[in-house]
Short mmCIF file of N, CA and C in Angstrom, two decimals:
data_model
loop_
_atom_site.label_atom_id
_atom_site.label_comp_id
_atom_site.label_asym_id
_atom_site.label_seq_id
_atom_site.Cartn_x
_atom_site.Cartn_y
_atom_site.Cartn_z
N UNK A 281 0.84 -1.18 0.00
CA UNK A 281 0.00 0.00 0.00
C UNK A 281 0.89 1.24 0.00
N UNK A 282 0.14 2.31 -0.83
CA UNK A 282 1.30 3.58 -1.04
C UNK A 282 0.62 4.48 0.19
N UNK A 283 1.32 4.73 1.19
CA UNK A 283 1.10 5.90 2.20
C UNK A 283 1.69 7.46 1.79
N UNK A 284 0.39 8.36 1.76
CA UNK A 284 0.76 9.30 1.74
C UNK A 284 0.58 10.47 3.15
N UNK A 285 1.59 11.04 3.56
CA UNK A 285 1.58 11.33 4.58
C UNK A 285 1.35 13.30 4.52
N UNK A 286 0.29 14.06 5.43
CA UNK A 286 -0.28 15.16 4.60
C UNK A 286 0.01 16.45 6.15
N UNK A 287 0.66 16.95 5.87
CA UNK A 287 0.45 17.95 6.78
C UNK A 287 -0.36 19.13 5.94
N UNK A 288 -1.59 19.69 6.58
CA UNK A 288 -2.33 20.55 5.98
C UNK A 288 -3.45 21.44 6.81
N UNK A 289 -3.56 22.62 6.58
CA UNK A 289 -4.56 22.73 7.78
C UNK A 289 -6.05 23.65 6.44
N UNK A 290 -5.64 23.79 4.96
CA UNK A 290 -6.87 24.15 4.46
C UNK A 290 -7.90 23.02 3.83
N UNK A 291 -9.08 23.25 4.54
CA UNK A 291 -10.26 22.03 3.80
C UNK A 291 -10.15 21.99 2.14
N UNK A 292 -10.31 22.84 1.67
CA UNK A 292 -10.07 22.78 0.36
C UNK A 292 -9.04 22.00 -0.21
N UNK A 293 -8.07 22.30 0.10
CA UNK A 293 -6.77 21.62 -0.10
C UNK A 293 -7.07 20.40 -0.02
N UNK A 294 -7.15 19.91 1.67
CA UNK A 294 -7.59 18.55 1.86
C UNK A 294 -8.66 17.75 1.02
N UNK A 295 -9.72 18.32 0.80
CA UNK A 295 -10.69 18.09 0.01
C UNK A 295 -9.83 16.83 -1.44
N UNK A 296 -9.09 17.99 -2.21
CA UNK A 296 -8.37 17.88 -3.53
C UNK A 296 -7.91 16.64 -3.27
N UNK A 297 -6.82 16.65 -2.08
CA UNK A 297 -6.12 15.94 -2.30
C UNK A 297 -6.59 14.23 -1.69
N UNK A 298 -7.59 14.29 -0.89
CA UNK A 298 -8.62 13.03 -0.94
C UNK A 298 -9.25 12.20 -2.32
N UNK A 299 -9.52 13.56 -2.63
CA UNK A 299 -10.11 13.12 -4.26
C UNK A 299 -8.82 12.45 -4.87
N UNK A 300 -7.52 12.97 -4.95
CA UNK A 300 -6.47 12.59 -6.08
C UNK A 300 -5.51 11.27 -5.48
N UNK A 301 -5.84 10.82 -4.19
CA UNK A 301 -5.41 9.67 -3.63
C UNK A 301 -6.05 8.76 -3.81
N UNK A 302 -8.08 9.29 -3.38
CA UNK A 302 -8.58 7.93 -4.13
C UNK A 302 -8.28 7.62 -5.57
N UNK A 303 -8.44 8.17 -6.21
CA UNK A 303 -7.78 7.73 -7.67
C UNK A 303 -6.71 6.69 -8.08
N UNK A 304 -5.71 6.69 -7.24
CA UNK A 304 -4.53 5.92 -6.87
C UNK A 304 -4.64 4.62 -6.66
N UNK A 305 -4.81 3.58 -6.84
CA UNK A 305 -5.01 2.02 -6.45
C UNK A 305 -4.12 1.87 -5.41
N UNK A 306 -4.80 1.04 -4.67
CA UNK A 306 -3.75 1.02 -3.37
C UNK A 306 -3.10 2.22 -2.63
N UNK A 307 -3.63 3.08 -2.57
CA UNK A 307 -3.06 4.12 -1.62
C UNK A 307 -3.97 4.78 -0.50
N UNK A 308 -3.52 5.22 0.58
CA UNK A 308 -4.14 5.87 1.61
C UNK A 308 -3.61 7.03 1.88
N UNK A 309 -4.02 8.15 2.61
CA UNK A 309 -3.89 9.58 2.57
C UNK A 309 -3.98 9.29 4.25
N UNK A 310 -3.32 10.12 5.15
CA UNK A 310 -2.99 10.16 6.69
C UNK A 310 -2.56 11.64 6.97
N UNK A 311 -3.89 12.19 7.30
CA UNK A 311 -3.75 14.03 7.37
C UNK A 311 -3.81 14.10 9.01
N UNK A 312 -2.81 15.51 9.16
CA UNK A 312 -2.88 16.26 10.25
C UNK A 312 -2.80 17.62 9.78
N UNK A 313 -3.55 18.09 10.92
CA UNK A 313 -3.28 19.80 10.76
C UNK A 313 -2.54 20.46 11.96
N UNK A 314 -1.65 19.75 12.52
CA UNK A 314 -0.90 20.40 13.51
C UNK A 314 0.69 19.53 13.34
N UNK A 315 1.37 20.31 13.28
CA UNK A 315 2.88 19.71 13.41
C UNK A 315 3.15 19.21 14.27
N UNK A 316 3.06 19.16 15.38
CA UNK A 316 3.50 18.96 16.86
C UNK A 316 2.93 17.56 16.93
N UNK A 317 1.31 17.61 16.41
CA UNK A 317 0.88 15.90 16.69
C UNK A 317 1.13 15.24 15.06
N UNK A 318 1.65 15.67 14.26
CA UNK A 318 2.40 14.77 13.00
C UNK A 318 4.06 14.59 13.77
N UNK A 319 4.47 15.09 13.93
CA UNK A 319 5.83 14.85 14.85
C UNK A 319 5.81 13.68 15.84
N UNK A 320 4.59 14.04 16.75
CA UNK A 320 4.71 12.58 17.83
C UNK A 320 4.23 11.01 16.93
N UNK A 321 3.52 11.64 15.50
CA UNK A 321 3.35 10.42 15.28
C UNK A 321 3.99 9.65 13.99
N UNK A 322 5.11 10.68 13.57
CA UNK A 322 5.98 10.36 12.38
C UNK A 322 6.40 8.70 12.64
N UNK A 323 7.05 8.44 13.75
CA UNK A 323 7.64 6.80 14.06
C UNK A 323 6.84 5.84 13.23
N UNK A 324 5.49 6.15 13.75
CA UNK A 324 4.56 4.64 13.47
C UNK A 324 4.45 4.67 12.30
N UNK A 325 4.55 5.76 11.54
CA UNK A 325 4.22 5.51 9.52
C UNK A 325 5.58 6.27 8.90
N UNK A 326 6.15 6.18 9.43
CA UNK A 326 7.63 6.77 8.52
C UNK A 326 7.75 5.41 7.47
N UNK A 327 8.46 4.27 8.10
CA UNK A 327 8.20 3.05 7.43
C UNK A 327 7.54 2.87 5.46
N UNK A 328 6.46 3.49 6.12
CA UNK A 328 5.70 2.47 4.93
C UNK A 328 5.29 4.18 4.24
N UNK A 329 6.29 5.01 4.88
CA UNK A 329 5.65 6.58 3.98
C UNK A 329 6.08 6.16 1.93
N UNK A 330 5.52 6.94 1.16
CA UNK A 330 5.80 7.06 -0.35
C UNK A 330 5.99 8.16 -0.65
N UNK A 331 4.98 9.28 0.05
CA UNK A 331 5.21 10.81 -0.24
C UNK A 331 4.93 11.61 1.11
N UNK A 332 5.36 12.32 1.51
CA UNK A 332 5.01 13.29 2.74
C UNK A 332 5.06 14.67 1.78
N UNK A 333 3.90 15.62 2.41
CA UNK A 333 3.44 17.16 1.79
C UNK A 333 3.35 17.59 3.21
N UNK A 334 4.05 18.63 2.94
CA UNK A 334 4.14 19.71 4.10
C UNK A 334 3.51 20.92 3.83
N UNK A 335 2.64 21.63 4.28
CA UNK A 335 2.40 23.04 4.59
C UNK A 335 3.11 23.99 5.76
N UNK A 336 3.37 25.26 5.10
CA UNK A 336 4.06 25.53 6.27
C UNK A 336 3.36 26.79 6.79
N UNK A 337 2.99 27.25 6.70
CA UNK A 337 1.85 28.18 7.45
C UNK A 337 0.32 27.74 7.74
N UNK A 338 0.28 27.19 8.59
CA UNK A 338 -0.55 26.55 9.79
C UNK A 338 -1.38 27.42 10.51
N UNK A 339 -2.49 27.48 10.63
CA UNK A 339 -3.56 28.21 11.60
C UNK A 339 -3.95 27.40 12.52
N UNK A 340 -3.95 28.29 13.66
CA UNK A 340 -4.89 27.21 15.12
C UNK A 340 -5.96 26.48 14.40
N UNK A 341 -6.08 25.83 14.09
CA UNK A 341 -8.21 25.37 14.53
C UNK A 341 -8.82 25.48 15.52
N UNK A 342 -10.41 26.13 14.91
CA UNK A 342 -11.88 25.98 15.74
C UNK A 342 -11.12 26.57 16.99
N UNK A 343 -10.98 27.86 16.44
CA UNK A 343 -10.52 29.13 17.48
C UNK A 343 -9.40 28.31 18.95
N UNK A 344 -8.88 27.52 18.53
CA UNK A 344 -7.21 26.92 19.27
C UNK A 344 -6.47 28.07 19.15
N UNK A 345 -5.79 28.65 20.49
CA UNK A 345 -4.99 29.24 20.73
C UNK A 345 -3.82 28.78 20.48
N UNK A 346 -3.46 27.37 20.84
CA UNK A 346 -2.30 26.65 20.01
C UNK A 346 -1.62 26.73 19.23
N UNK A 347 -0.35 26.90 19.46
CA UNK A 347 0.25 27.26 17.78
C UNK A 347 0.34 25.82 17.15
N UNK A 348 0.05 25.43 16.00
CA UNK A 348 -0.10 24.28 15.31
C UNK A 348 1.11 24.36 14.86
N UNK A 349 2.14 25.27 15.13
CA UNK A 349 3.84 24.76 14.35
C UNK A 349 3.79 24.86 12.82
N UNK A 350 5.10 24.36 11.92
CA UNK A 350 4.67 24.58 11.02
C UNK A 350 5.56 23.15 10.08
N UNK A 351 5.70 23.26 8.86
CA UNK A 351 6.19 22.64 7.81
C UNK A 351 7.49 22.08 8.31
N UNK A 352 8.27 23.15 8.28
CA UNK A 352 9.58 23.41 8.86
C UNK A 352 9.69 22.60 10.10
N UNK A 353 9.07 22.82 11.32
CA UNK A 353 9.27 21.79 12.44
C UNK A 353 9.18 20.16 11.84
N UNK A 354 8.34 20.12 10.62
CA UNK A 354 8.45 18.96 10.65
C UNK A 354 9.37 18.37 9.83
N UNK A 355 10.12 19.11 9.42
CA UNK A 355 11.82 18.97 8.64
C UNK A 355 12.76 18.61 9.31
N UNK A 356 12.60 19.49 10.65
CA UNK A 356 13.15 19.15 11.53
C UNK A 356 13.33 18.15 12.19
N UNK A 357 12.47 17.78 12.60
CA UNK A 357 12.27 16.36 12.98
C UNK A 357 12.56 15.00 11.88
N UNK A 358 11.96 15.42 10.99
CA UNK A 358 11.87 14.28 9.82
C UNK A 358 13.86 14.11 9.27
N UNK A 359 14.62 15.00 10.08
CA UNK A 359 16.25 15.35 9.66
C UNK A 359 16.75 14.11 10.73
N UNK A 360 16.26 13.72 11.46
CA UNK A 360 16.69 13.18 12.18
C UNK A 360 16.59 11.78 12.08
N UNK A 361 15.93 11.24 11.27
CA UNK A 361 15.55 9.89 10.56
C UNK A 361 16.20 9.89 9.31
N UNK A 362 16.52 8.20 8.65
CA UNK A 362 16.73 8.25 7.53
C UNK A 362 16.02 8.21 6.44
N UNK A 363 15.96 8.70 5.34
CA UNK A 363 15.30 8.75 4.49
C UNK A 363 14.43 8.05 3.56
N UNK A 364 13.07 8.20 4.14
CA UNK A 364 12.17 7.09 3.49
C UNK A 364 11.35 7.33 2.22
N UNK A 365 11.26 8.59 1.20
CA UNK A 365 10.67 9.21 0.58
C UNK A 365 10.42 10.15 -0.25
N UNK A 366 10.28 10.63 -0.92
CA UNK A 366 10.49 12.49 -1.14
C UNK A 366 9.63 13.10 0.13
N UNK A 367 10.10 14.39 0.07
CA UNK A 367 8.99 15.06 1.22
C UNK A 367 8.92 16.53 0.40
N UNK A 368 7.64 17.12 0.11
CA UNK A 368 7.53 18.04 -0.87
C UNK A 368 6.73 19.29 -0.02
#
């Protein structure tokens, strides 16, 4: 199975890119809209990643004071593993 791994925080966007994964045979789409909880959970699907998409300007959600972090943090992190993928 092709894992695609989605940091994103616009519906629209997300929307698209649901549509252009189902299309794909064998593939699944695994969205977050906060860096911080794609970071704690990079380990369990790094593995079996094919493509990771980063956004890097991030908005709280549903009025979250939270900073949701951004693209970049998750470069950061993702620097520290070896390389399973493109990451775009």
């Amino acid at each position: 199975m092709k894992t695609i791994l989605l940091l994103e925080d616009n519906a629209d966007r997300i929307v698209a890119f649901q549509w252009a994964v189902g299309e794909i045979p064998d593939a699944r789409l695994i969205i977050w809209r906060d860096a911080h909880e794609m970071i704690r959970d990079l380990p369990q699907h790094l593995d079996g990643a094919s493509l990771i998409s980063l956004d890097h300007d991030l908005v709280a959600q549903d009025g979250s004071s939270e900073d949701p972090g951004t693209g970049l943090d998750v470069c950061d992190a993702l620097a520290k593993h070896a390389p399973v993928c493109p990451v775009i």
